[in-house]
Each structure stands twice: as C-alpha cells, then as structure tokens.
Amino acid sequence: MLVLWAVATVTFFAVRLIPGDPAEAILGGPGSQTSPEALAAVRAEYGLDQPVLLQYLSQLGRLATGDLGRSYALNMDVGPLVFSQLGGTLILALLALTVAWLIALLLATWSTGRGRLARQIGSGLEIVAAALPHFWLATTLIVVFSVWWGVLPPISTMDARGLVLPVITLAIPLAGFLGQVMRESLTIALESPFVLSARARGESDRGVLWRHALRHAALPAISLSGWAFGSLISGAVVVETIFARPGLGRTLLNAVTVRDVPVVVGVVMIVALAYILMTVLTDLASRLTDPRPIRTPTGADA
Amino acid sequence: MSELEIQLSAGTQPGDGDRATRRGRVPGRVTAVELAAGLLAAFLLTAAVAPRLLAPGDPLAIDPLAAFGAPSWSHLFGTDESGRDIFTRVIDGARDSFLIGLAATLIGLGLGAILGVVAGTLGAAVDFTVNRFLEVLFAFPGLLLALLFILVFGPGPGSAIVAVGLSTAPGYARIIRAQLIRVRSSAFVEAATVQGLSRGRILTRHILPNTLAPLLVLGTLGVGQAIVWAAALSYLGLGAQPPAAEWGAMLSAGRTYITSAWWMSFFPGLFIVLTAVCATALGRSIERRMRHA
C-alpha cells in the first residue's frame, strides 16, 4: 500500500516535470493554434488551473476510489480502457510463465547429474537464451514460422494459433534465467546429505531427483516469479507491438509516443499494483513450501 | 531481483569453486568458453574502435541497383533498401551501440554505487529510507521506468541512455549494499576495529575497496544488458533514430521489409545477442578469477 502511494507520488511529480502546457497537449500539442478560451476551458475541465498541491491531493483521492482519470488522446476514461487491455496481457504473461517453467525444468533436470559436458551445454543454452532480446527473437520467429514455413500467423489472431509465437518469444529468455537459477540449486541439492540418505534408503536416481531434490531446486526459482512477472510485462511492451496484439504493453507504448499522460500513469499504476500483489503471493508461496527463510547468496531477499 | 542479480547469483553459488577444483580444473587456466568470448570481444571492440579495419567500405554508400540483395560473397550480410552493405553498417553500428551501452551502464553503476554506499554506511534510518525508495523503483519493472522517463523528457538517444541507466540503478544499488554489509561484518573489519583504527579509516581503507571491487564484474555483465535495453528502446522508436547505424534502429528499419529481406533485421540482432552473450561470459569469468585470486 505504501509502495503504491509512493508510486503514485513519483509518477505525479515526474509528470509535472514534462515541459510544455498539459492543456495544450490535450488540444493536440504545440502548434495546434489553440484559442485562449479553449485552453481555459480544458484547464478547468481537467482541474489544471488549481494549485499543484490541490491537484496532487485530488489525484490521490481519485486513485483511491479507483478513478484513473481521462485519456488526453482517446477521449475515454483510463480505468475501463486499462482493464479492457489487462486480460490479453495477463493471458500472455501467464502462458509464457508456464512455458518458461516447463522449459527450465526440462533443461535443468536433463543437464544435471550427467557429467560436465551436459552441464556446460545446459549452462551455455541458458546464457544464450537469457541474452536473446525479445524484439529480435520475435522477428526471427516470424521469418521462420510465418514467412518461410507459413505455419503460424505473423500477427496475433484471436485463436490459439496466434498466441504461439508471442508466448514462445516471451518464454525463451525467461526460461534462460529460471534455468540458470534452477540448475545451480539442483546441483547443490543433489550433493547435500538428504539425497545421500534417500539413496541409502534404496530410492532410485529418478525418485530422488523428482521427489526430493527438485522441491529444493524449485524454491529459489519460485521466489523469482515476482521478478519474472515484471519482466514479462516489460517484455509484453515489445511483443505486443511486434505481433500487433491488443494489450497493456501496446497501450502503454502508444500512450508514451503521443504523450498521453493519464493513460501512461494508469498503466504504470496497474502494473505496479500487479507487481506488488505478485511479490506478496510468491512470498507466501515460498513460505508455504519451505519453513526455512530463504536467503539468496547476494543477501537480498527476493 | 533484477536480471543482474540472477546472472550474478547463478554463477556464484557457494560450493561452485570447490566443485571445480575437485574435478581437477585449475582455476587459473583459460577455458574454451573464455577463449571464444575473449576473441569475440576483441572482434567487437575492434569494430567499435576501428570499423574501417574490418569493413573497408562506406556504411552510407548507396547503390540502388543492388537494393535488397540477399547475403552473398560480395555482400556477406546482404544489402538494405538503398543498396547499402549491411555488414559494413553492422560493424559501423558497434561504436554507437557500445557508447550508448557504456554510458548507460556508467550512469546506472554510479547512481547504484552512491545509493548502495549511502544506505550501507549512514546508519539504520538512512538504510531504511533508501531501501523503501528502491522498493518503489522495483515496482516499475524493466523497461517501465525507462518508458516513464522518456514520457517526461521525450525520445532520443540521450534520454534513452539516461532512461536505461536509471532503470538499472536499483539493481546495482541493492547488490552493492548487500556486498557492503557482508564486508562490514567480515573478520578483517573486526580485526581492524580491535586494532583501534578509526571508523573513517576502516571505511575508506577496508570496507569501500572490498565493496567496490566487484564493480568490474557488475559493469561487464551490465553493459550487455544495457545494450539490449537501449536497442529495445531504439527498436520501439524511442532511442536512436533509423538513419543511425545503431543496431536497434537498424533492426527497426528492417522490420518494414521483414517478409522480403530477413537479413536486414537478422544480422543487427545477431550482433546484439553476440555482444550480450560475450558480456555475460566475460563477466562470469572475471568473477570466477577474482574469487580464486
């Protein structure tokens, strides 16, 4: 809650720093030869003629009641606009998160306990995957699957086929990051005493891996899910633009390009809210799965 | 968490070093990966410093008759819509991409180091405040902070640099703060305190040098990330603009011709990936060597 208030404050004062008159921006930007009467009318409509402190307080009040203001460019309320776009992005992000987890799990379980070569191949794949920028991966996938083979649509259609490429684009780099974390913790888990005792009790290699070690290995990666969600949202800006998919990311980019301040603020607030919720949820999830407090090697709590 | 923290922690799990030595790997020896990354880095740096050495042609020379040429022996990476040689332009773009990445990393590292050191040295109240501040910044994940910055200050290469720098700063700050706290509670600082050294002397002579030593690793890992982010902004039309040979801008220009001339966007992107992988590999190897030194 406190973070949310701070986010609102930061965005409010950041927006005040924008050079130029907001009333002019509403009426079509500088050079649109607006009459003084029209400017005054717009100022009154958007409350821009009041002192900054009053504007700040009234914006906070409106935010608290869920009112995100009105778009400068689209002439519609930001709240409904943002919520209508939220669904598409959420589906994309959740599917990508699931696929990324699957890839990371497969890669991690395959490459551990198979000697150095497998470990190095796994780690190499992960580093490359983590370094792949969304915009390049997306264009390359489009060229291969849409232009050359023609099996998948290059722009996102509403059916499931249109989701495949965007989801893969988002999932592969994320899988690189998750895989790195998972494989390291899996290796450590497999070397710890409880694995030895499970083996001594007569469990098979596979049983040990799936029943004991993987639980420990998954924990650090679970605690990363908050971060992963945030990075997916930021990746969605690029992916939705490339695949012409309606969603929060594309709305945000369009709004930044035409300087539609209320929409940008609205999207940022929603993303911040979602991010905070996600962080709280992952915190709870990791506490439920493991009674010990989780410490990453950097000492930072995730 | 940030990309950097993951990259860093994934390479530095406790026991990693022991494992390596147990398997008979000499810590100081150059591995094949390091050799490849080093050669690649040398190639990319040459491209950035002396592009004409690798690609003698003129990156702006147009040849309308050769427009949209597929990769061939005379044009390794093909040609673009005005018949300019893509290979020459990609090599030429290394300078801009590197400069943008380096500048953004310096801004991010500088801000991060200041915040981290301030939080770690000026007492619990300051630490608390800085931590809450960082938490707020972390609620703008990834590119969001950069986009907000560009909303305020307008698009362009300059604001892209600052925007990327700003959005990476919280990650750096948290790593540096954690490192400082770890150093502060280590045995040699305790020894110095017992010897009766003054607090200022301990701070400047013992804590800070050991805290800031990993900056080299962070910077190397970070440059790759910064180049990717800056290219993403250019790609979205918010950073360097298309006539420039910056990689992200080139990719963005090639997007229009994606169905007919895939090479226009493939090769600039390939170089972004190569740079990022190279930076990660080098950062990891520096880290490993520092730990064993």
Coordinates of C-alpha atoms in Angstrom, one line a residue:
Chain A
M1 CA 0.0 0.0 0.0
L2 CA 2.8 2.4 1.0
V3 CA 4.7 1.4 -2.1
L4 CA 1.6 2.1 -4.2
W5 CA 1.2 5.6 -2.7
A6 CA 4.9 6.2 -3.4
V7 CA 4.5 5.1 -7.0
A8 CA 1.5 7.5 -7.4
T9 CA 3.6 10.3 -5.9
V10 CA 6.6 9.6 -8.1
T11 CA 4.6 9.4 -11.2
F12 CA 2.6 12.6 -10.3
F13 CA 5.7 14.7 -9.8
A14 CA 7.5 13.1 -12.7
V15 CA 4.6 14.1 -14.9
R16 CA 4.8 17.7 -13.6
L17 CA 8.3 17.8 -15.0
I18 CA 7.1 17.5 -18.6
P19 CA 7.9 20.7 -20.4
G20 CA 5.0 22.4 -22.0
D21 CA 1.4 23.1 -21.1
P22 CA -0.7 19.9 -20.5
A23 CA -3.8 21.8 -21.6
E24 CA -2.1 22.4 -25.0
A25 CA -1.1 18.7 -25.1
I26 CA -4.8 17.8 -24.7
L27 CA -5.8 20.0 -27.6
G28 CA -3.4 18.5 -30.0
G29 CA 0.1 19.5 -28.9
P30 CA 2.1 22.7 -29.6
G31 CA 1.5 24.3 -32.9
S32 CA -2.2 23.4 -32.9
Q33 CA -3.1 27.2 -32.6
T34 CA -5.5 26.8 -29.7
S35 CA -7.6 29.8 -28.6
P36 CA -7.1 31.1 -25.1
E37 CA -10.8 30.3 -24.3
A38 CA -10.4 26.7 -25.4
L39 CA -7.3 26.4 -23.2
A40 CA -9.1 27.9 -20.2
A41 CA -12.0 25.5 -20.7
V42 CA -9.7 22.5 -20.9
R43 CA -7.8 23.6 -17.8
A44 CA -11.0 23.9 -15.9
E45 CA -12.2 20.5 -17.1
Y46 CA -9.1 18.7 -16.1
G47 CA -8.5 20.7 -13.0
L48 CA -5.2 22.1 -14.3
D49 CA -6.0 25.7 -13.0
Q50 CA -5.7 24.6 -9.4
P51 CA -2.6 24.7 -7.2
V52 CA -0.2 21.8 -7.6
L53 CA -0.8 20.5 -4.1
L54 CA -4.5 20.5 -4.6
Q55 CA -4.2 18.7 -7.9
Y56 CA -1.9 16.1 -6.2
L57 CA -4.4 15.5 -3.3
S58 CA -7.4 15.3 -5.7
Q59 CA -5.5 12.8 -7.9
L60 CA -4.6 10.7 -4.9
G61 CA -8.3 10.8 -3.8
R62 CA -9.4 9.8 -7.2
L63 CA -6.9 7.0 -7.4
A64 CA -8.0 5.7 -4.0
T65 CA -11.5 5.4 -5.4
G66 CA -10.3 3.6 -8.5
D67 CA -10.7 6.6 -10.8
L68 CA -7.7 6.8 -13.1
G69 CA -8.7 9.9 -15.0
R70 CA -9.4 10.6 -18.6
S71 CA -7.1 9.9 -21.6
Y72 CA -5.9 13.1 -23.4
A73 CA -5.7 11.4 -26.8
L74 CA -8.5 8.8 -26.9
N75 CA -11.2 10.8 -25.0
M76 CA -12.2 7.9 -22.8
D77 CA -11.8 7.0 -19.2
V78 CA -8.5 5.4 -18.4
G79 CA -9.9 2.8 -15.9
P80 CA -12.1 0.9 -18.4
L81 CA -9.5 1.3 -21.1
V82 CA -6.8 -0.3 -19.0
F83 CA -9.0 -3.1 -17.7
S84 CA -10.1 -3.9 -21.2
Q85 CA -6.5 -4.4 -22.2
L86 CA -5.4 -6.2 -19.0
G87 CA -6.9 -9.6 -19.9
G88 CA -4.9 -10.1 -23.1
T89 CA -1.6 -9.2 -21.4
L90 CA -2.4 -11.4 -18.4
I91 CA -3.1 -14.4 -20.5
L92 CA 0.1 -13.8 -22.5
A93 CA 2.2 -13.4 -19.3
L94 CA 0.7 -16.4 -17.5
L95 CA 1.1 -18.7 -20.5
A96 CA 4.6 -17.5 -21.1
L97 CA 5.5 -18.1 -17.4
T98 CA 4.1 -21.6 -17.6
V99 CA 6.0 -22.4 -20.8
A100 CA 9.2 -20.9 -19.4
W101 CA 8.9 -23.0 -16.2
L102 CA 8.5 -26.2 -18.3
I103 CA 11.5 -25.4 -20.5
A104 CA 13.6 -24.5 -17.5
L105 CA 12.6 -27.7 -15.6
L106 CA 13.3 -29.9 -18.6
L107 CA 16.7 -28.3 -19.2
A108 CA 17.7 -28.3 -15.5
T109 CA 16.7 -31.9 -14.9
W110 CA 18.3 -33.1 -18.1
S111 CA 21.6 -31.3 -17.7
T112 CA 22.3 -32.2 -14.0
G113 CA 23.9 -35.4 -13.0
R114 CA 25.0 -36.3 -16.5
G115 CA 28.6 -35.1 -16.3
R116 CA 30.4 -32.0 -17.2
L117 CA 29.5 -31.8 -20.9
A118 CA 25.8 -31.9 -20.3
R119 CA 26.2 -29.3 -17.6
Q120 CA 28.1 -27.0 -19.9
I121 CA 25.7 -27.4 -22.7
G122 CA 22.8 -26.6 -20.3
S123 CA 24.6 -23.6 -18.9
G124 CA 25.5 -22.4 -22.4
L125 CA 22.0 -22.7 -23.7
E126 CA 20.7 -20.8 -20.7
I127 CA 23.2 -17.9 -21.1
V128 CA 22.3 -17.6 -24.8
A129 CA 18.6 -17.8 -24.1
A130 CA 18.8 -15.2 -21.3
A131 CA 20.6 -12.9 -23.7
L132 CA 18.1 -13.1 -26.5
P133 CA 16.3 -9.8 -26.9
H134 CA 12.5 -10.1 -27.4
F135 CA 12.4 -7.9 -30.4
W136 CA 15.0 -10.0 -32.3
L137 CA 13.6 -13.3 -31.2
A138 CA 10.2 -12.3 -32.3
T139 CA 11.2 -11.1 -35.8
T140 CA 13.3 -14.2 -36.3
L141 CA 10.5 -16.5 -35.3
I142 CA 8.1 -14.6 -37.6
V143 CA 10.6 -15.0 -40.5
V144 CA 11.0 -18.8 -39.9
F145 CA 7.4 -19.8 -39.0
S146 CA 5.3 -17.3 -40.9
V147 CA 7.3 -16.2 -43.9
W148 CA 9.3 -19.4 -44.7
W149 CA 7.1 -22.2 -43.5
G150 CA 3.8 -20.3 -43.3
V151 CA 2.6 -22.5 -40.4
L152 CA 1.8 -19.7 -37.9
P153 CA 0.3 -16.3 -38.3
P154 CA 2.8 -13.4 -38.1
I155 CA 0.3 -11.1 -36.3
S156 CA -1.7 -12.2 -33.3
T157 CA -5.1 -13.5 -34.2
M158 CA -7.7 -14.2 -31.5
D159 CA -7.5 -18.0 -31.8
A160 CA -4.9 -20.2 -30.1
R161 CA -2.5 -20.3 -33.1
G162 CA -1.9 -16.6 -32.8
L163 CA -0.7 -17.0 -29.3
V164 CA 2.0 -19.5 -30.0
L165 CA 4.7 -17.1 -31.3
P166 CA 4.2 -14.3 -28.7
V167 CA 4.3 -16.9 -25.9
I168 CA 7.4 -18.6 -27.2
T169 CA 9.1 -15.2 -27.6
L170 CA 8.4 -14.2 -24.0
A171 CA 9.1 -17.7 -22.6
I172 CA 12.6 -18.5 -24.0
P173 CA 14.6 -15.6 -22.4
L174 CA 12.7 -16.1 -19.2
A175 CA 13.5 -19.8 -19.3
G176 CA 17.2 -18.9 -19.6
F177 CA 17.1 -17.0 -16.3
L178 CA 14.9 -19.5 -14.4
G179 CA 17.0 -22.4 -15.7
Q180 CA 20.3 -20.9 -14.5
V181 CA 18.9 -20.5 -11.0
M182 CA 17.2 -23.9 -11.0
R183 CA 20.2 -25.9 -12.3
E184 CA 22.6 -24.4 -9.7
S185 CA 20.3 -25.1 -6.8
L186 CA 19.5 -28.6 -8.2
T187 CA 23.2 -29.3 -8.3
I188 CA 23.7 -28.2 -4.8
A189 CA 20.6 -30.1 -3.6
L190 CA 21.8 -33.3 -5.2
E191 CA 25.1 -33.0 -3.3
S192 CA 23.5 -32.5 0.1
P193 CA 23.2 -35.2 2.8
F194 CA 19.5 -35.7 2.5
V195 CA 19.9 -37.0 -1.1
L196 CA 22.5 -39.5 0.1
S197 CA 20.2 -40.7 2.9
A198 CA 17.4 -41.1 0.4
R199 CA 19.7 -43.1 -1.9
A200 CA 20.7 -45.2 1.1
R201 CA 17.1 -45.9 1.8
G202 CA 17.0 -47.5 -1.7
E203 CA 15.3 -44.8 -3.7
S204 CA 16.1 -44.7 -7.4
D205 CA 18.0 -41.9 -9.0
R206 CA 14.9 -40.6 -10.6
G207 CA 12.9 -40.9 -7.4
V208 CA 15.5 -38.8 -5.6
L209 CA 15.6 -36.2 -8.3
W210 CA 11.8 -35.8 -8.7
R211 CA 10.7 -36.3 -5.1
H212 CA 13.4 -34.7 -3.1
A213 CA 15.9 -32.6 -4.9
L214 CA 13.5 -30.8 -7.3
R215 CA 11.5 -29.4 -4.4
H216 CA 14.6 -27.7 -3.1
A217 CA 15.7 -26.7 -6.5
A218 CA 12.4 -25.1 -7.4
L219 CA 12.3 -22.9 -4.4
P220 CA 14.7 -20.1 -5.5
A221 CA 13.0 -20.1 -8.9
I222 CA 9.6 -19.8 -7.3
S223 CA 10.8 -16.8 -5.3
L224 CA 11.8 -15.3 -8.7
S225 CA 8.3 -15.4 -10.0
G226 CA 7.6 -11.8 -8.9
W227 CA 10.5 -10.6 -10.8
A228 CA 9.6 -12.8 -13.7
F229 CA 6.2 -11.4 -13.9
G230 CA 7.6 -7.9 -14.0
S231 CA 10.0 -8.7 -16.8
L232 CA 7.2 -10.4 -18.7
I233 CA 5.1 -7.2 -18.5
S234 CA 8.0 -5.2 -19.8
G235 CA 8.6 -7.7 -22.5
A236 CA 4.9 -7.5 -23.4
V237 CA 5.5 -3.9 -24.5
V238 CA 7.8 -5.2 -27.2
V239 CA 6.0 -8.4 -28.1
E240 CA 2.5 -6.9 -28.3
T241 CA 3.8 -4.2 -30.6
I242 CA 5.5 -6.6 -32.9
F243 CA 2.6 -9.1 -33.1
A244 CA 0.0 -6.3 -33.2
R245 CA -1.7 -7.9 -30.2
P246 CA -4.0 -5.7 -28.1
G247 CA -2.8 -5.4 -24.5
L248 CA -1.4 -3.2 -21.8
G249 CA 2.1 -3.1 -23.3
R250 CA 1.0 -1.8 -26.7
T251 CA -1.4 0.7 -25.0
L252 CA 1.5 1.9 -22.9
L253 CA 3.8 2.4 -25.8
N254 CA 1.2 4.2 -27.9
A255 CA 0.5 6.5 -24.9
V256 CA 4.2 7.2 -24.4
T257 CA 4.6 8.0 -28.1
V258 CA 1.8 10.5 -28.1
R259 CA 2.4 11.7 -24.5
D260 CA -1.0 10.6 -23.3
V261 CA -0.1 11.2 -19.6
P262 CA -3.2 9.8 -17.8
V263 CA -3.0 6.5 -19.8
V264 CA 0.7 6.1 -19.0
V265 CA 0.1 6.8 -15.3
G266 CA -2.9 4.5 -15.3
V267 CA -1.0 1.6 -16.9
V268 CA 2.0 2.1 -14.6
M269 CA -0.2 2.1 -11.6
I270 CA -1.9 -1.1 -12.6
V271 CA 1.4 -2.8 -13.3
A272 CA 2.9 -1.6 -10.0
L273 CA -0.2 -3.0 -8.2
A274 CA 0.0 -6.3 -10.1
Y275 CA 3.7 -6.5 -9.3
I276 CA 3.2 -5.9 -5.6
L277 CA 0.5 -8.5 -5.5
M278 CA 2.7 -11.0 -7.3
T279 CA 5.6 -10.3 -4.9
V280 CA 3.3 -10.9 -1.9
L281 CA 1.9 -14.1 -3.4
T282 CA 5.3 -15.5 -4.2
D283 CA 6.4 -14.7 -0.7
L284 CA 3.5 -16.6 0.7
A285 CA 4.1 -19.5 -1.8
S286 CA 7.7 -19.9 -0.8
R287 CA 6.9 -19.7 2.9
L288 CA 4.2 -22.4 2.5
T289 CA 6.6 -24.7 0.6
D290 CA 9.5 -24.3 2.9
P291 CA 9.6 -23.4 6.6
R292 CA 13.1 -22.0 6.4
P293 CA 13.6 -18.4 5.5
I294 CA 15.0 -18.1 2.0
R295 CA 18.3 -16.3 1.5
T296 CA 19.8 -15.7 -1.9
P297 CA 23.6 -15.6 -2.0
T298 CA 23.6 -11.8 -2.5
G299 CA 21.9 -11.4 0.8
A300 CA 18.9 -9.7 -0.9
D301 CA 15.5 -11.1 -0.3
A302 CA 13.6 -11.7 -3.5
Chain B
M1 CA 15.5 -9.1 -8.1
S2 CA 17.0 -7.9 -11.3
E3 CA 18.5 -9.6 -14.3
L4 CA 21.9 -8.8 -12.9
E5 CA 21.3 -10.3 -9.5
I6 CA 20.2 -13.6 -11.2
Q7 CA 23.2 -13.6 -13.5
L8 CA 25.5 -13.0 -10.6
S9 CA 24.0 -15.4 -8.2
A10 CA 23.7 -18.2 -10.8
G11 CA 27.4 -18.1 -11.4
T12 CA 28.5 -17.7 -7.7
Q13 CA 26.7 -20.4 -5.8
P14 CA 28.7 -21.5 -2.7
G15 CA 30.5 -24.7 -3.4
D16 CA 30.8 -24.0 -7.1
G17 CA 34.5 -23.3 -6.8
D18 CA 35.1 -26.4 -4.6
R19 CA 33.4 -28.5 -7.2
A20 CA 35.6 -27.1 -9.9
T21 CA 38.8 -27.9 -8.1
R22 CA 37.6 -31.3 -7.0
R23 CA 37.1 -32.2 -10.7
G24 CA 40.7 -31.2 -11.4
R25 CA 40.0 -27.9 -13.1
V26 CA 42.8 -25.5 -12.4
P27 CA 41.2 -22.2 -11.5
G28 CA 43.7 -20.0 -13.4
R29 CA 43.5 -21.9 -16.7
V30 CA 41.8 -20.3 -19.7
T31 CA 38.8 -22.4 -20.7
A32 CA 37.5 -22.8 -24.2
V33 CA 34.5 -20.6 -23.4
E34 CA 36.7 -17.8 -22.1
L35 CA 38.9 -18.0 -25.2
A36 CA 35.9 -17.8 -27.5
A37 CA 34.4 -14.9 -25.5
G38 CA 37.7 -13.1 -25.5
L39 CA 38.2 -13.4 -29.2
L40 CA 34.6 -12.3 -29.8
A41 CA 35.1 -9.3 -27.5
A42 CA 38.3 -8.4 -29.4
F43 CA 36.5 -8.5 -32.7
L44 CA 33.6 -6.4 -31.4
L45 CA 35.9 -3.9 -29.8
T46 CA 37.9 -3.6 -33.0
A47 CA 34.6 -2.9 -34.8
A48 CA 33.8 -0.2 -32.3
V49 CA 37.2 1.5 -32.3
A50 CA 38.3 1.0 -35.9
P51 CA 35.4 -0.1 -38.1
R52 CA 37.3 0.5 -41.3
L53 CA 39.8 -2.2 -40.4
L54 CA 37.1 -4.9 -40.6
A55 CA 34.8 -3.3 -43.2
P56 CA 36.6 -1.0 -45.5
G57 CA 33.5 0.2 -47.4
D58 CA 31.4 3.3 -46.7
P59 CA 28.4 2.5 -44.5
L60 CA 26.4 5.2 -46.1
A61 CA 27.3 4.4 -49.8
I62 CA 24.1 3.7 -51.6
D63 CA 23.8 1.5 -54.7
P64 CA 20.1 1.4 -55.7
L65 CA 20.7 -1.3 -58.3
A66 CA 21.9 -3.7 -55.6
A67 CA 19.0 -2.9 -53.2
F68 CA 17.5 -5.8 -51.2
G69 CA 20.4 -8.2 -52.2
A70 CA 20.4 -11.4 -50.3
P71 CA 23.6 -12.4 -48.4
S72 CA 26.4 -13.3 -50.9
W73 CA 30.1 -13.2 -51.2
S74 CA 30.2 -9.5 -52.2
H75 CA 27.7 -8.6 -49.5
L76 CA 28.2 -11.0 -46.6
F77 CA 25.0 -9.9 -44.8
G78 CA 23.1 -8.7 -47.9
T79 CA 22.1 -5.1 -48.7
D80 CA 19.2 -2.8 -47.5
E81 CA 16.5 -0.8 -49.3
S82 CA 19.1 1.6 -50.7
G83 CA 21.7 -1.0 -51.5
R84 CA 23.9 -0.1 -48.5
D85 CA 26.0 -3.0 -47.3
I86 CA 24.6 -4.5 -44.1
F87 CA 27.9 -6.0 -42.9
T88 CA 29.6 -2.6 -43.2
R89 CA 26.7 -1.0 -41.3
V90 CA 26.6 -3.6 -38.6
I91 CA 30.3 -3.2 -38.0
D92 CA 29.9 0.6 -38.0
G93 CA 27.0 0.3 -35.6
A94 CA 29.2 -1.3 -32.9
R95 CA 30.5 2.1 -31.9
D96 CA 27.1 3.8 -31.3
S97 CA 25.7 0.7 -29.6
F98 CA 28.7 0.3 -27.3
L99 CA 28.8 4.0 -26.5
I100 CA 25.2 4.0 -25.6
G101 CA 25.6 0.8 -23.5
L102 CA 28.7 2.0 -21.7
A103 CA 27.2 5.4 -20.9
A104 CA 24.0 3.9 -19.6
T105 CA 26.0 1.4 -17.5
L106 CA 28.2 4.1 -16.1
I107 CA 25.1 6.2 -15.1
G108 CA 23.4 3.1 -13.6
L109 CA 26.6 1.9 -11.7
G110 CA 27.4 5.4 -10.5
L111 CA 23.9 6.0 -9.1
G112 CA 23.7 2.5 -7.8
A113 CA 27.1 2.8 -6.0
I114 CA 26.1 6.1 -4.4
L115 CA 22.8 4.7 -3.2
G116 CA 24.2 1.4 -2.1
V117 CA 27.2 3.0 -0.2
V118 CA 24.9 5.7 1.4
A119 CA 22.5 3.0 2.5
G120 CA 25.2 0.8 3.9
T121 CA 27.2 3.4 5.8
L122 CA 25.0 6.2 7.1
G123 CA 23.1 4.2 9.7
A124 CA 19.8 2.4 10.0
A125 CA 17.4 5.3 9.3
V126 CA 19.1 6.1 6.0
D127 CA 19.3 2.5 5.1
F128 CA 15.6 2.1 5.8
T129 CA 14.7 5.1 3.6
V130 CA 16.9 4.1 0.7
N131 CA 15.5 0.6 0.9
R132 CA 11.9 1.8 0.7
F133 CA 12.9 4.1 -2.2
L134 CA 14.5 1.1 -4.0
E135 CA 11.4 -0.9 -3.4
V136 CA 9.3 1.8 -5.1
L137 CA 11.7 1.8 -8.1
F138 CA 11.5 -2.0 -8.3
A139 CA 7.7 -1.7 -8.7
F140 CA 8.4 -0.2 -12.1
P141 CA 9.7 -3.5 -13.6
G142 CA 12.2 -3.5 -16.5
L143 CA 11.5 -1.0 -19.3
L144 CA 8.6 0.7 -17.4
L145 CA 10.9 3.1 -15.6
A146 CA 12.7 3.9 -18.8
L147 CA 9.3 4.5 -20.6
L148 CA 8.2 6.8 -17.8
F149 CA 11.4 8.7 -18.1
I150 CA 11.0 9.0 -21.9
L151 CA 7.5 10.2 -21.4
V152 CA 8.8 13.1 -19.3
F153 CA 11.9 14.0 -21.3
G154 CA 11.0 13.0 -24.8
P155 CA 12.5 10.3 -27.1
G156 CA 16.1 10.4 -28.4
P157 CA 19.5 8.7 -27.9
G158 CA 20.3 11.0 -25.0
S159 CA 17.2 10.2 -23.0
A160 CA 17.4 6.5 -23.9
I161 CA 20.9 6.4 -22.3
V162 CA 19.7 8.1 -19.1
A163 CA 16.5 6.1 -19.1
V164 CA 18.4 2.8 -19.3
G165 CA 20.9 4.0 -16.7
L166 CA 18.1 4.9 -14.3
S167 CA 16.2 1.7 -14.7
T168 CA 19.3 -0.4 -14.0
A169 CA 20.4 1.7 -11.0
P170 CA 18.2 0.0 -8.4
G171 CA 19.6 -3.4 -9.2
Y172 CA 23.2 -2.2 -8.8
A173 CA 22.3 -0.4 -5.6
R174 CA 20.9 -3.5 -4.0
I175 CA 23.9 -5.7 -5.0
I176 CA 26.4 -3.1 -3.7
R177 CA 24.5 -2.6 -0.5
A178 CA 24.4 -6.3 0.2
Q179 CA 28.1 -6.6 -0.6
L180 CA 29.0 -3.7 1.7
I181 CA 27.0 -5.2 4.6
R182 CA 28.8 -8.6 4.0
V183 CA 32.2 -6.9 4.0
R184 CA 31.3 -4.8 7.1
S185 CA 30.6 -8.0 9.1
S186 CA 33.7 -9.9 8.0
A187 CA 36.6 -10.9 10.2
F188 CA 39.2 -8.5 8.8
V189 CA 37.0 -5.4 9.6
E190 CA 36.5 -6.8 13.1
A191 CA 40.3 -7.1 13.4
A192 CA 40.8 -3.6 12.2
T193 CA 38.2 -2.3 14.8
V194 CA 40.0 -4.3 17.5
Q195 CA 43.3 -2.7 16.5
G196 CA 41.7 0.7 17.2
L197 CA 41.5 2.1 13.8
S198 CA 39.1 5.0 13.3
R199 CA 35.7 4.4 11.7
G200 CA 36.5 6.7 8.8
R201 CA 39.8 4.9 8.1
I202 CA 38.2 1.4 8.3
L203 CA 35.5 2.6 5.9
T204 CA 37.9 4.1 3.3
R205 CA 40.7 1.7 3.6
H206 CA 39.0 -1.6 4.3
I207 CA 35.3 -1.6 3.5
L208 CA 35.0 0.5 0.4
P209 CA 37.8 -1.1 -1.6
N210 CA 36.4 -4.5 -0.9
T211 CA 32.8 -3.4 -1.7
L212 CA 33.6 -1.7 -4.9
A213 CA 36.0 -4.4 -6.3
P214 CA 33.1 -6.4 -7.8
L215 CA 32.1 -3.3 -9.8
L216 CA 34.2 -4.6 -12.7
V217 CA 32.1 -7.8 -12.8
L218 CA 28.9 -5.9 -12.5
G219 CA 29.9 -3.4 -15.2
T220 CA 30.8 -6.2 -17.6
L221 CA 27.6 -8.1 -17.0
G222 CA 25.7 -4.8 -17.1
V223 CA 27.0 -3.5 -20.4
G224 CA 25.4 -6.4 -22.3
Q225 CA 22.1 -5.8 -20.6
A226 CA 22.3 -2.1 -21.2
I227 CA 23.0 -2.6 -24.9
V228 CA 20.0 -4.9 -25.2
W229 CA 17.7 -2.4 -23.4
A230 CA 18.9 0.6 -25.3
A231 CA 18.4 -1.4 -28.6
A232 CA 14.9 -2.3 -27.4
L233 CA 14.1 1.4 -26.9
S234 CA 15.6 2.3 -30.4
Y235 CA 13.6 -0.6 -31.8
L236 CA 10.4 0.9 -30.4
G237 CA 11.3 4.3 -31.9
L238 CA 12.2 5.9 -28.6
G239 CA 16.0 5.9 -28.8
A240 CA 18.4 6.3 -31.7
Q241 CA 16.5 7.1 -34.9
P242 CA 16.8 4.9 -38.1
P243 CA 19.4 6.7 -40.3
A244 CA 21.9 6.0 -37.5
A245 CA 23.6 2.6 -37.7
E246 CA 22.8 1.8 -34.1
W247 CA 21.8 -1.9 -34.0
G248 CA 18.3 -1.4 -32.5
A249 CA 17.5 1.3 -35.0
M250 CA 18.7 -0.9 -37.9
L251 CA 16.5 -3.7 -36.7
S252 CA 13.6 -1.3 -36.5
A253 CA 14.2 -0.1 -40.1
G254 CA 14.4 -3.7 -41.3
R255 CA 11.1 -4.5 -39.8
T256 CA 9.2 -3.0 -42.7
Y257 CA 10.8 -5.4 -45.1
I258 CA 10.7 -8.5 -42.9
T259 CA 8.8 -10.6 -45.4
S260 CA 11.2 -10.0 -48.3
A261 CA 14.6 -9.2 -46.7
W262 CA 15.0 -11.0 -43.4
W263 CA 18.8 -10.3 -43.4
M264 CA 18.1 -6.6 -42.8
S265 CA 16.9 -7.3 -39.2
F266 CA 18.5 -10.7 -38.6
F267 CA 22.2 -9.6 -38.6
P268 CA 22.0 -6.4 -36.5
G269 CA 20.1 -8.5 -33.9
L270 CA 22.6 -11.3 -34.1
F271 CA 25.3 -8.8 -33.1
I272 CA 23.2 -7.6 -30.1
V273 CA 22.9 -11.3 -29.0
L274 CA 26.6 -12.0 -29.5
T275 CA 27.5 -8.9 -27.5
A276 CA 25.2 -9.8 -24.7
V277 CA 26.4 -13.4 -24.5
C278 CA 30.0 -12.3 -24.7
A279 CA 29.5 -9.8 -21.8
T280 CA 27.9 -12.4 -19.7
A281 CA 30.6 -15.0 -20.3
L282 CA 33.4 -12.4 -19.6
G283 CA 31.7 -11.1 -16.5
R284 CA 31.4 -14.6 -15.1
S285 CA 35.0 -15.5 -15.9
I286 CA 36.3 -12.2 -14.3
E287 CA 34.1 -13.1 -11.3
R288 CA 35.5 -16.6 -11.0
R289 CA 39.1 -15.4 -11.3
M290 CA 38.6 -12.7 -8.7
R291 CA 37.2 -15.3 -6.3
H292 CA 40.2 -17.6 -6.8
A293 CA 42.8 -14.8 -6.7

